[in-house]
Coordinates of C-alpha atoms in Angstrom, one line a residue:
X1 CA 21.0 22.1 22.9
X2 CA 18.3 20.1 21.5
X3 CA 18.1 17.7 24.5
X4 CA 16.2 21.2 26.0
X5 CA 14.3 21.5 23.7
X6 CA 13.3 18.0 23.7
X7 CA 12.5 18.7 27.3
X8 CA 10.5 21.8 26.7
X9 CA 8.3 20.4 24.1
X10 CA 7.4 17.2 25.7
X11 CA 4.2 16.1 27.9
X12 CA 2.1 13.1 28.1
X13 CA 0.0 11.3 25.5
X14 CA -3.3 12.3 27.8
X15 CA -1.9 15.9 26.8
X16 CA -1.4 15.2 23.3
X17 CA -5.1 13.7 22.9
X18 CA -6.0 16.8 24.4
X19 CA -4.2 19.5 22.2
X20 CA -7.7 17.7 19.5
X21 CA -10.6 19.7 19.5
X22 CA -13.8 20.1 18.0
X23 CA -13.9 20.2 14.5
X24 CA -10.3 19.6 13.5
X25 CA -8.7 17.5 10.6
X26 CA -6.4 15.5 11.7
X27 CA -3.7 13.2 9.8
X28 CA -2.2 10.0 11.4
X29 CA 1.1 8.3 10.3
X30 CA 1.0 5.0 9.0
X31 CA 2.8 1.4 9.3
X32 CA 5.5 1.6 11.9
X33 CA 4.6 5.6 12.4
X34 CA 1.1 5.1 13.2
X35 CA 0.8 6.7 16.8
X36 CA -0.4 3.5 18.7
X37 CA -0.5 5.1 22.1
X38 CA -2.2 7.8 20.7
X39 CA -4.7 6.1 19.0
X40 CA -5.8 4.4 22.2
X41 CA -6.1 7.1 24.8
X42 CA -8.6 8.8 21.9
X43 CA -11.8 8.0 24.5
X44 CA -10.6 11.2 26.0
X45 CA -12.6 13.2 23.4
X46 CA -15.7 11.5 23.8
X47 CA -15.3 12.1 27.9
X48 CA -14.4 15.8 27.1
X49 CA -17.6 16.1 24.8
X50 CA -15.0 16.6 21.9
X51 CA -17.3 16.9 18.2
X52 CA -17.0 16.2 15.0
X53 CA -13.0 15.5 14.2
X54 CA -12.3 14.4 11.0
X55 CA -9.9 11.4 11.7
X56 CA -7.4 10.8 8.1
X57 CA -5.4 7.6 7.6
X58 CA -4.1 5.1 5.1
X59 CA -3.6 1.3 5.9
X60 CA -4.2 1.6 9.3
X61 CA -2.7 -1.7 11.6
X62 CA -4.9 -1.7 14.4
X63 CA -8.8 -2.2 14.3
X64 CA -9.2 0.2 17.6
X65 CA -13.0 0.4 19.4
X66 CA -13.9 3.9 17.9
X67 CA -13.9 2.8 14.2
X68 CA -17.1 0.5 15.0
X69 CA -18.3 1.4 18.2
X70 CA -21.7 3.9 17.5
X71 CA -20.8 5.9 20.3
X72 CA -18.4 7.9 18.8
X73 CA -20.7 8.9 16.1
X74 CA -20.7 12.6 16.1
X75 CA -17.4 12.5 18.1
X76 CA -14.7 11.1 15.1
X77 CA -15.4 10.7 11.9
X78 CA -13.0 9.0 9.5
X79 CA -11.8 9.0 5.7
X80 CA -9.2 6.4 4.2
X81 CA -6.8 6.2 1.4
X82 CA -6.5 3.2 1.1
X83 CA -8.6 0.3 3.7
X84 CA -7.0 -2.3 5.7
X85 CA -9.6 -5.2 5.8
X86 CA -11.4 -4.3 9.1
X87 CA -12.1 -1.2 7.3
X88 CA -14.7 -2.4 4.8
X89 CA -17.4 -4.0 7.3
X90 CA -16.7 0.0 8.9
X91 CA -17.5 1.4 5.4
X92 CA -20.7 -0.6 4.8
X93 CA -21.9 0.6 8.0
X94 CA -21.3 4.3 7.1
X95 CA -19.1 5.3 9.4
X96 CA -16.0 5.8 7.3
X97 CA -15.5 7.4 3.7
X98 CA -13.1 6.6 0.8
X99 CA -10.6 9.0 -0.7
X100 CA -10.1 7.6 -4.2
X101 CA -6.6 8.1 -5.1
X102 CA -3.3 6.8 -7.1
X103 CA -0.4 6.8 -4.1
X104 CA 2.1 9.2 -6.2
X105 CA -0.8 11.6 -5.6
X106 CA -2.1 11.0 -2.0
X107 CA -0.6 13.6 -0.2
X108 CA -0.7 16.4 -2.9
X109 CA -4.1 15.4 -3.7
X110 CA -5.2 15.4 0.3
X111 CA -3.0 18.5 0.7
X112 CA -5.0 20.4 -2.0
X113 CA -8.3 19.2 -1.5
X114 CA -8.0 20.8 2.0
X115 CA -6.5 24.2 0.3
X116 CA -9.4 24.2 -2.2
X117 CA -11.8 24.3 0.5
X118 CA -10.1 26.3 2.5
X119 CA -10.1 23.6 5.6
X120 CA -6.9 23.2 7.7
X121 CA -4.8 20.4 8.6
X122 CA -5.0 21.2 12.4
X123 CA -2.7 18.0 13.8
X124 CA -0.2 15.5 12.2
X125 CA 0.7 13.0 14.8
X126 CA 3.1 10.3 14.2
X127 CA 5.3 7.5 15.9
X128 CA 8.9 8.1 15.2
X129 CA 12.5 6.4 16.4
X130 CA 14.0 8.3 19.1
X131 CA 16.3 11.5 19.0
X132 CA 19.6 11.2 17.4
X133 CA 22.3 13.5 18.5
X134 CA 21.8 16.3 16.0
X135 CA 18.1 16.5 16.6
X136 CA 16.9 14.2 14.1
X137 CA 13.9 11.7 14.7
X138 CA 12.7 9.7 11.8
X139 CA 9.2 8.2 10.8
X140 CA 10.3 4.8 10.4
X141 CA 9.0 2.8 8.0
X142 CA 7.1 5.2 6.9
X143 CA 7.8 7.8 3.8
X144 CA 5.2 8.2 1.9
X145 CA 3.5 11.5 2.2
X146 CA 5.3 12.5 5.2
X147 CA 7.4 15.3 3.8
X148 CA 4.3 16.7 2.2
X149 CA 2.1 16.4 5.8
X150 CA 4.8 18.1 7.9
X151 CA 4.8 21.4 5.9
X152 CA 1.0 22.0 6.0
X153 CA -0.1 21.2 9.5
X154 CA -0.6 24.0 12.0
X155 CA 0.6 21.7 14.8
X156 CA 2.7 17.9 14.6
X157 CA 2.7 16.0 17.4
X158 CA 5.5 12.9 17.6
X159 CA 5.1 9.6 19.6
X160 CA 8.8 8.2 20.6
X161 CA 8.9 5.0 19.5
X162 CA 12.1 3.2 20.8
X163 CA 11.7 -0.4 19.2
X164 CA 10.4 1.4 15.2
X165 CA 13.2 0.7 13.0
X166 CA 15.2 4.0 12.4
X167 CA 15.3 5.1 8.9
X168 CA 17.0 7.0 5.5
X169 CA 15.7 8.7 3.0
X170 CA 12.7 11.3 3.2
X171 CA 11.9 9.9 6.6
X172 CA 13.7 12.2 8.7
X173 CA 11.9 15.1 10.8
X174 CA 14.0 18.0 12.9
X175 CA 12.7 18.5 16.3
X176 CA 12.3 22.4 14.9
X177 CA 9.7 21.0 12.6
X178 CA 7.8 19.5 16.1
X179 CA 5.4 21.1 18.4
X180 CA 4.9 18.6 20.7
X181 CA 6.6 15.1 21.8
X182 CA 5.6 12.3 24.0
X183 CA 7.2 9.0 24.8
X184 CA 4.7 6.2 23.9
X185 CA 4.5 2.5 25.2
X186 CA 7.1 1.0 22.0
X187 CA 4.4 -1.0 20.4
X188 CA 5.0 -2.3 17.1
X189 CA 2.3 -4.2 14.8
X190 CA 3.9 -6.5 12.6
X191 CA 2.3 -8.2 9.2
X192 CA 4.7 -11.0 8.1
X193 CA 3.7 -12.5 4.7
X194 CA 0.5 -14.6 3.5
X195 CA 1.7 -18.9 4.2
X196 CA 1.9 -19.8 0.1
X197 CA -0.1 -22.0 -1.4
X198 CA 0.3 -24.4 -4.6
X199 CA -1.6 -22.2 -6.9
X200 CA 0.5 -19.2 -5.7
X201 CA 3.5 -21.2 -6.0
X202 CA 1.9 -21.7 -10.0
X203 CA 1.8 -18.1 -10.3
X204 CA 5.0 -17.5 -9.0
X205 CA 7.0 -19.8 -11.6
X206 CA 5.0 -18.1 -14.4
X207 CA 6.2 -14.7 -12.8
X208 CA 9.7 -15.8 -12.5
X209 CA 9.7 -16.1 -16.3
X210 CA 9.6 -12.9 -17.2
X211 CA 12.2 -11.9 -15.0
X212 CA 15.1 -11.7 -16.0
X213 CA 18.9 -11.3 -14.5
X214 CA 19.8 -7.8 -14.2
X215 CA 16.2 -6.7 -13.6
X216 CA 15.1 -4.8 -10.9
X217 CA 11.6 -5.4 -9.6
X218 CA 8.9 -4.4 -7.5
X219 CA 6.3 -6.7 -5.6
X220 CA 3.2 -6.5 -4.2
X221 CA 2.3 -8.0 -0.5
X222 CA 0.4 -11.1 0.1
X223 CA 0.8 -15.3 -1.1
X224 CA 1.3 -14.7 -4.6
X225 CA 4.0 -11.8 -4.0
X226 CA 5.8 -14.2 -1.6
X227 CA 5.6 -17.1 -3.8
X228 CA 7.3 -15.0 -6.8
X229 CA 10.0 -14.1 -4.4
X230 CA 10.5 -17.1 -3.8
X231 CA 11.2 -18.7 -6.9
X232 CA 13.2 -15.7 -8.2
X233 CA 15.9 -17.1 -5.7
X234 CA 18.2 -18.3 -8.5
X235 CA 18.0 -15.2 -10.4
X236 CA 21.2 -12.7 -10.2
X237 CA 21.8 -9.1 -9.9
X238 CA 18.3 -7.9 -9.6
X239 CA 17.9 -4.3 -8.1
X240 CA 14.5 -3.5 -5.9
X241 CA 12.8 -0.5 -6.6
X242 CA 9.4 -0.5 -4.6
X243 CA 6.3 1.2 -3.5
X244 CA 6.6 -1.2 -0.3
X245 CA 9.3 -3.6 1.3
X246 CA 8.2 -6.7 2.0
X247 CA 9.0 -10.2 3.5
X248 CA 9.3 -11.4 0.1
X249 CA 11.9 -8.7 -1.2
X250 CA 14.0 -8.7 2.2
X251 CA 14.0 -12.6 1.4
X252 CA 15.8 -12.2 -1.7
X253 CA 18.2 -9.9 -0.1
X254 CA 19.3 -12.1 2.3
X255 CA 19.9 -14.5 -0.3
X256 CA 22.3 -12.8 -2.6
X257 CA 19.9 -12.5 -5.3
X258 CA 19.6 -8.8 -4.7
X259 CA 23.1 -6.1 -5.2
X260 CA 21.1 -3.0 -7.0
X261 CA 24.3 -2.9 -9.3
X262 CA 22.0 -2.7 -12.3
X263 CA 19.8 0.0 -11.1
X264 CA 19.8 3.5 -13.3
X265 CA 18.0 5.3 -9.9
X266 CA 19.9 5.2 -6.7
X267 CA 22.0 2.2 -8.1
X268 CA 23.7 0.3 -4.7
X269 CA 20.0 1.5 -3.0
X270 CA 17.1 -0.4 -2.6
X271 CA 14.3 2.7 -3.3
X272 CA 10.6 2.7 -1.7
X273 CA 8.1 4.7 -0.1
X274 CA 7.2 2.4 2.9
X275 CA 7.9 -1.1 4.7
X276 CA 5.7 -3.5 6.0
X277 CA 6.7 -7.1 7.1
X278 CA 7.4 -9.2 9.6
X279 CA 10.0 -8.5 12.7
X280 CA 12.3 -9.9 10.4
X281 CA 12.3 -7.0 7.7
X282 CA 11.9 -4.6 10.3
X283 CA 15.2 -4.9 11.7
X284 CA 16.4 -5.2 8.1
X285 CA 15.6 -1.8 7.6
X286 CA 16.7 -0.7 11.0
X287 CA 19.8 1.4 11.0
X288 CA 20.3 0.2 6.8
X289 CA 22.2 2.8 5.0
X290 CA 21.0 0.7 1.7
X291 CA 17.5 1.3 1.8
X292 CA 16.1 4.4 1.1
X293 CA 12.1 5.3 2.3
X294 CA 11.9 8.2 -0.7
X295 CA 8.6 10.2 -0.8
X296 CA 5.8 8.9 -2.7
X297 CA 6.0 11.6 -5.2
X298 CA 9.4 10.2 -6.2
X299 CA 9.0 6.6 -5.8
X300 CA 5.8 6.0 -7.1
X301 CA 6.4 8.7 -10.1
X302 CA 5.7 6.4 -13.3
X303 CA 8.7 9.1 -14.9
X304 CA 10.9 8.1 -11.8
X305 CA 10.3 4.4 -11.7
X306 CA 10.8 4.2 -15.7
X307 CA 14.8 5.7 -15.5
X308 CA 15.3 1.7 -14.2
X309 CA 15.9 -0.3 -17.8
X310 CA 14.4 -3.5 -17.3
X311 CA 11.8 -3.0 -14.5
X312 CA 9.4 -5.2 -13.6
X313 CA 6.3 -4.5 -11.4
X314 CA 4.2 -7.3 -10.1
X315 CA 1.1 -6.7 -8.4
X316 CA -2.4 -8.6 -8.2
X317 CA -5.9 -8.0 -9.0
X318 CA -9.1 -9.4 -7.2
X319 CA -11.1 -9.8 -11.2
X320 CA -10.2 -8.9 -14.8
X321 CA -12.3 -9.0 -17.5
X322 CA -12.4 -9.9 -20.7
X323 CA -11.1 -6.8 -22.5
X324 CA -8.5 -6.7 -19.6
X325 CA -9.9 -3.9 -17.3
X326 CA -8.8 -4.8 -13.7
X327 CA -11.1 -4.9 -10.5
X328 CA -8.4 -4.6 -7.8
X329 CA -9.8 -2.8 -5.0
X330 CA -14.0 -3.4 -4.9
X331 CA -16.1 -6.0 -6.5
X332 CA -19.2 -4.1 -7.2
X333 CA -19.6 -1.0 -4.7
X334 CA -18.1 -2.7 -2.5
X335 CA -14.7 -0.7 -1.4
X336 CA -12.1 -3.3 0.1
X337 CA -9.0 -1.7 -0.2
X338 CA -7.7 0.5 -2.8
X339 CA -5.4 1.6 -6.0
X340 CA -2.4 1.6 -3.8
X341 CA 0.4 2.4 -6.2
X342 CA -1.3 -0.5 -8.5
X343 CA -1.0 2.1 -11.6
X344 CA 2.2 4.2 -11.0
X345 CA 4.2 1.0 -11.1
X346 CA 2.4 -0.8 -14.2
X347 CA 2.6 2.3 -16.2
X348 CA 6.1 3.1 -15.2
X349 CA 7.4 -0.1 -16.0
X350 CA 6.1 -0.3 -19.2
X351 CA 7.8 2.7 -20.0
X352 CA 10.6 1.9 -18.7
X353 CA 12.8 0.5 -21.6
X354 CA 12.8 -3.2 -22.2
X355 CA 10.2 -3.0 -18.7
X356 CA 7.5 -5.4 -18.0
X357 CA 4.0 -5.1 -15.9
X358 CA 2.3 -8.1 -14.6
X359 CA -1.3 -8.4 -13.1
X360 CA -1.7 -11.6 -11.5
X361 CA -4.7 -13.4 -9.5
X362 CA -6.0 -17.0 -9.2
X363 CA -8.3 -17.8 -11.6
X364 CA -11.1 -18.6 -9.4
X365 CA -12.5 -17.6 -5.8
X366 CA -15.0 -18.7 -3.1
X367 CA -17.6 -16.1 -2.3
X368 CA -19.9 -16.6 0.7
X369 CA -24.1 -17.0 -1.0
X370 CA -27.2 -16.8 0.8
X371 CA -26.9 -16.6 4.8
X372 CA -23.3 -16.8 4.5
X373 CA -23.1 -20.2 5.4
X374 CA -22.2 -21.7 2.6
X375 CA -19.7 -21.0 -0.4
X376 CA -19.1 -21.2 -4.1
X377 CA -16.4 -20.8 -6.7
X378 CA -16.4 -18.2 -9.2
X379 CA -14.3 -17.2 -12.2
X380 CA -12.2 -14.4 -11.5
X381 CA -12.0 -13.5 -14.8
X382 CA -15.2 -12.6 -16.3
X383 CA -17.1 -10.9 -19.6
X384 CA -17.9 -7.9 -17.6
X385 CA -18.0 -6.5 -14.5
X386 CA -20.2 -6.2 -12.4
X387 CA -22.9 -2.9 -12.3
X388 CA -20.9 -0.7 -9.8
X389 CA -17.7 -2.1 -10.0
X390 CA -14.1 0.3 -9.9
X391 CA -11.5 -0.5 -12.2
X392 CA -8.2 0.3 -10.8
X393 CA -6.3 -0.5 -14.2
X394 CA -7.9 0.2 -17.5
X395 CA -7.5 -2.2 -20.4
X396 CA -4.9 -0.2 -22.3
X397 CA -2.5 0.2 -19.3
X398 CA -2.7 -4.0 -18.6
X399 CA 1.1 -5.9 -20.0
X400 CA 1.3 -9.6 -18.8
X401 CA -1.6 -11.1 -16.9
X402 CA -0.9 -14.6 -14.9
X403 CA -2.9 -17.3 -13.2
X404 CA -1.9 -20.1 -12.5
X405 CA -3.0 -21.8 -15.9
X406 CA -0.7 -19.9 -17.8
X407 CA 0.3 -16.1 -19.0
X408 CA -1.4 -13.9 -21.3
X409 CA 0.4 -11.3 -23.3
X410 CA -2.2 -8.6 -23.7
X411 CA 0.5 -5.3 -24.8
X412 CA -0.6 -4.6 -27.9
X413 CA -3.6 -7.1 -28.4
X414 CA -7.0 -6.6 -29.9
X415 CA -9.8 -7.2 -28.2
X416 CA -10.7 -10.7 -29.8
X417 CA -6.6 -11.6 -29.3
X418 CA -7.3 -10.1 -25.1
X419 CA -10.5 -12.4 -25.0
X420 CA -8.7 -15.8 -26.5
X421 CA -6.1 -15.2 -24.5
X422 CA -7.5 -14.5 -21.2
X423 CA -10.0 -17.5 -21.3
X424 CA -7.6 -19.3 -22.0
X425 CA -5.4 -19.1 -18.3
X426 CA -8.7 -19.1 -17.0
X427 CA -10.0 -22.1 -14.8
X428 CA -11.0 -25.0 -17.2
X429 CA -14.5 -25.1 -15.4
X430 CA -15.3 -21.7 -16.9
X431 CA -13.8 -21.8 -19.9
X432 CA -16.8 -22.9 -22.2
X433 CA -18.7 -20.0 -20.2
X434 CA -16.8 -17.8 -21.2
X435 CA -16.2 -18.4 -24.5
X436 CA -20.2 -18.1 -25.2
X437 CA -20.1 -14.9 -23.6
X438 CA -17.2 -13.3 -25.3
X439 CA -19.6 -14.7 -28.9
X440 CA -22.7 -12.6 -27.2
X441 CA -20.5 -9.0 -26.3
X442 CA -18.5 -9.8 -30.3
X443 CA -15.1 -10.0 -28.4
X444 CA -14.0 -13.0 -30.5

């Protein structure tokens, strides 16, 4: 039965790109889902004299020709929810736009922005595992929005995937809710973790702290995320309830650290919205009736994530200042990635009872000056921003904050208690700096 209608609904990918025309909003899946194949036939609009699509995606994996090339201006044009870094040299050049958003919200905020205006989703297209035997495909590593996506386009168009790790959770689509299918080339973009180095390793002891046995925790991606992974390793019964699966995570897992037991939400489960990793994690997930992809709505939900007693969220921050207001996606105007789920996981672990949220960064940073040639270091933490600058966390929602001189506890603190404490895990180097300027704004 549904092996015909597998048949009946599927064509090539040069058909797929085709079912695009002018004018049309279009959606992409993400991670493992994103529809590689897809993505690189899309020269086939430009030949067909295809105008003015509006091309949606969030972390996109592959930096593909038509993001940067000038000739498909006037052919694609592109918004973001969040930038993968070869997307900020694309948004300095005008060609792509920024969709400011907290990842709970993503796909209802998307969803009704296009209602409001009256605009239509015209195409979802998304990589998903092959056909089981009751119809089912599933979009991977991907949960997310997916749910949400699927409901409001006029047409979804699905890229077999045979090597994406199949998936539970929210992640499964019914070939009744497809229009079209084509069988793409398998390819699968992997992003194992950041190599560690000795100030994330710093960080990471600080982290592992505050953890406690019994806790159940959710880490960010990158060196310091891995590091804290790393030296949780003798920690025991910890349950993992994430916005994204990780290297670092599936680490502890393999180790024994992790059995969920301790969980209040889907105890035995590991919970999150998404997976990215190495090969490694992938084919943990694969076929793993323990981890479940759950829509970002639930997830991320700061009321969902705080039913887990004892959570613990760690994520990082590119600056902070002085009163404890977080820059974690742009320095100045410039857009380099975005909230993420930054602020559902800080807020719902400190609601969560007995819960802790740590911020974490290295207390300084190189930034190119003049022609670019040469570099200095900076204090990431600072006595204000700078003019322009987004702040992904205010100052009331900030818990711990750790570098790798030390933790501050700023839950609670005044301002003159925020500033004393914050200079004083900053880099020694800056230290006197900062102490002046805290004496000029009357923080201490």
């Amino acid at each position: 039965m549904f092996q015909q209608e597998y048949k009946r609904k599927l064509i090539d990918v040069y058909e797929a790109v085709n079912k695009i025309k002018s004018n049309d909003f279009i959606i992409t899946g993400n991670v493992a889902a994103e529809p590689l194949t897809f993505m690189e036939n899309m020269n086939i609009l430009k030949d067909n004299g295809v105008e003015n699509v509006t091309l949606i995606n969030l972390l996109p994996l592959k930096n593909f020709d038509f993001y940067s090339n000038p000739s498909y201006i006037g052919v694609l044009n592109f918004e973001s929810m969040f930038y993968s870094k070869f997307l900020s040299p694309v948004h300095k050049a005008g060609r792509i736009t920024f969709t400011p958003n907290h990842l709970r919200n993503c796909g209802v905020d998307k969803m009704y922005y296009l209602d409001h205006n009256k605009k239509p989703l015209n195409i979802y297209v998304l990589a998903v595992t092959p056909m089981d035997k009751h119809g089912y495909f599933t979009s991977s590593s991907y949960g997310l929005f997916n749910r949400d996506v699927l409901k409001k386009a006029d047409m979804v168009i699905v890229e077999i995937n045979p090597n994406a790790p199949r998936t539970f959770g929210d992640t499964q689509i019914h070939i009744n809710e497809v229009d079209y299918i084509f069988e793409g080339k398998g390819d699968i973009i992997y992003a194992p973790s950041k190599k560690v180095n000795d100030d994330d390793r710093k960080i990471g002891k600080y982290i592992s702290e505050l953890v406690n046995d019994g806790d159940t925790i959710q880490l960010g991606i990158g060196g310091i995320p891995t590091a804290s992974a790393m030296e949780l390793k003798d920690k025991k019964d910890l349950g993992i309830h994430t916005e994204m699966l990780n290297d670092g995570l599936v680490y502890l897992c393999k180790n024994g650290v992790v059995t969920n037991r301790k969980k209040n939400y889907f105890p035995d489960k590991i919970v999150t919205t998404f997976t990215l990793g190495s090969k490694e994690t992938y084919d943990f997930i694969d076929d793993n009736v323990g981890v479940l992809h759950l829509d970002v709505k639930k997830a991320n939900s700061p009321y969902v994530i705080a039913q887990n007693d004892n959570m613990v969220s760690v994520n990082t921050t590119l600056q902070i200042d002085l009163m404890g207001q977080c820059a974690s996606e742009a320095v100045g105007t410039n857009q380099i990635s975005g909230s993420g789920g930054q602020v559902d996981t800080a807020v719902g672990a400190k609601m969560s009872k007995n819960g802790r949220s740590i911020i974490a960064l290295h207390s300084t940073a190189m930034i190119k000056t003049g022609d670019g040639k040469e570099k200095r270091r900076i204090s990431t933490i600072v006595p204000v921003h700078e003019a322009g600058t987004i702040i992904t966390m205010c100052r009331a929602d900030v818990d711990f904050v750790v570098t790798e001189n030390g933790i501050a506890a700023l839950r609670g603190a005044s301002l003159r208690e925020r500033a004393k404490s914050l200079i004083n895990i900053a880099h020694p180097d800056f230290r006197d700096e900062l102490t002046e300027m805290a004496k000029r704004y009357n923080y201490i």
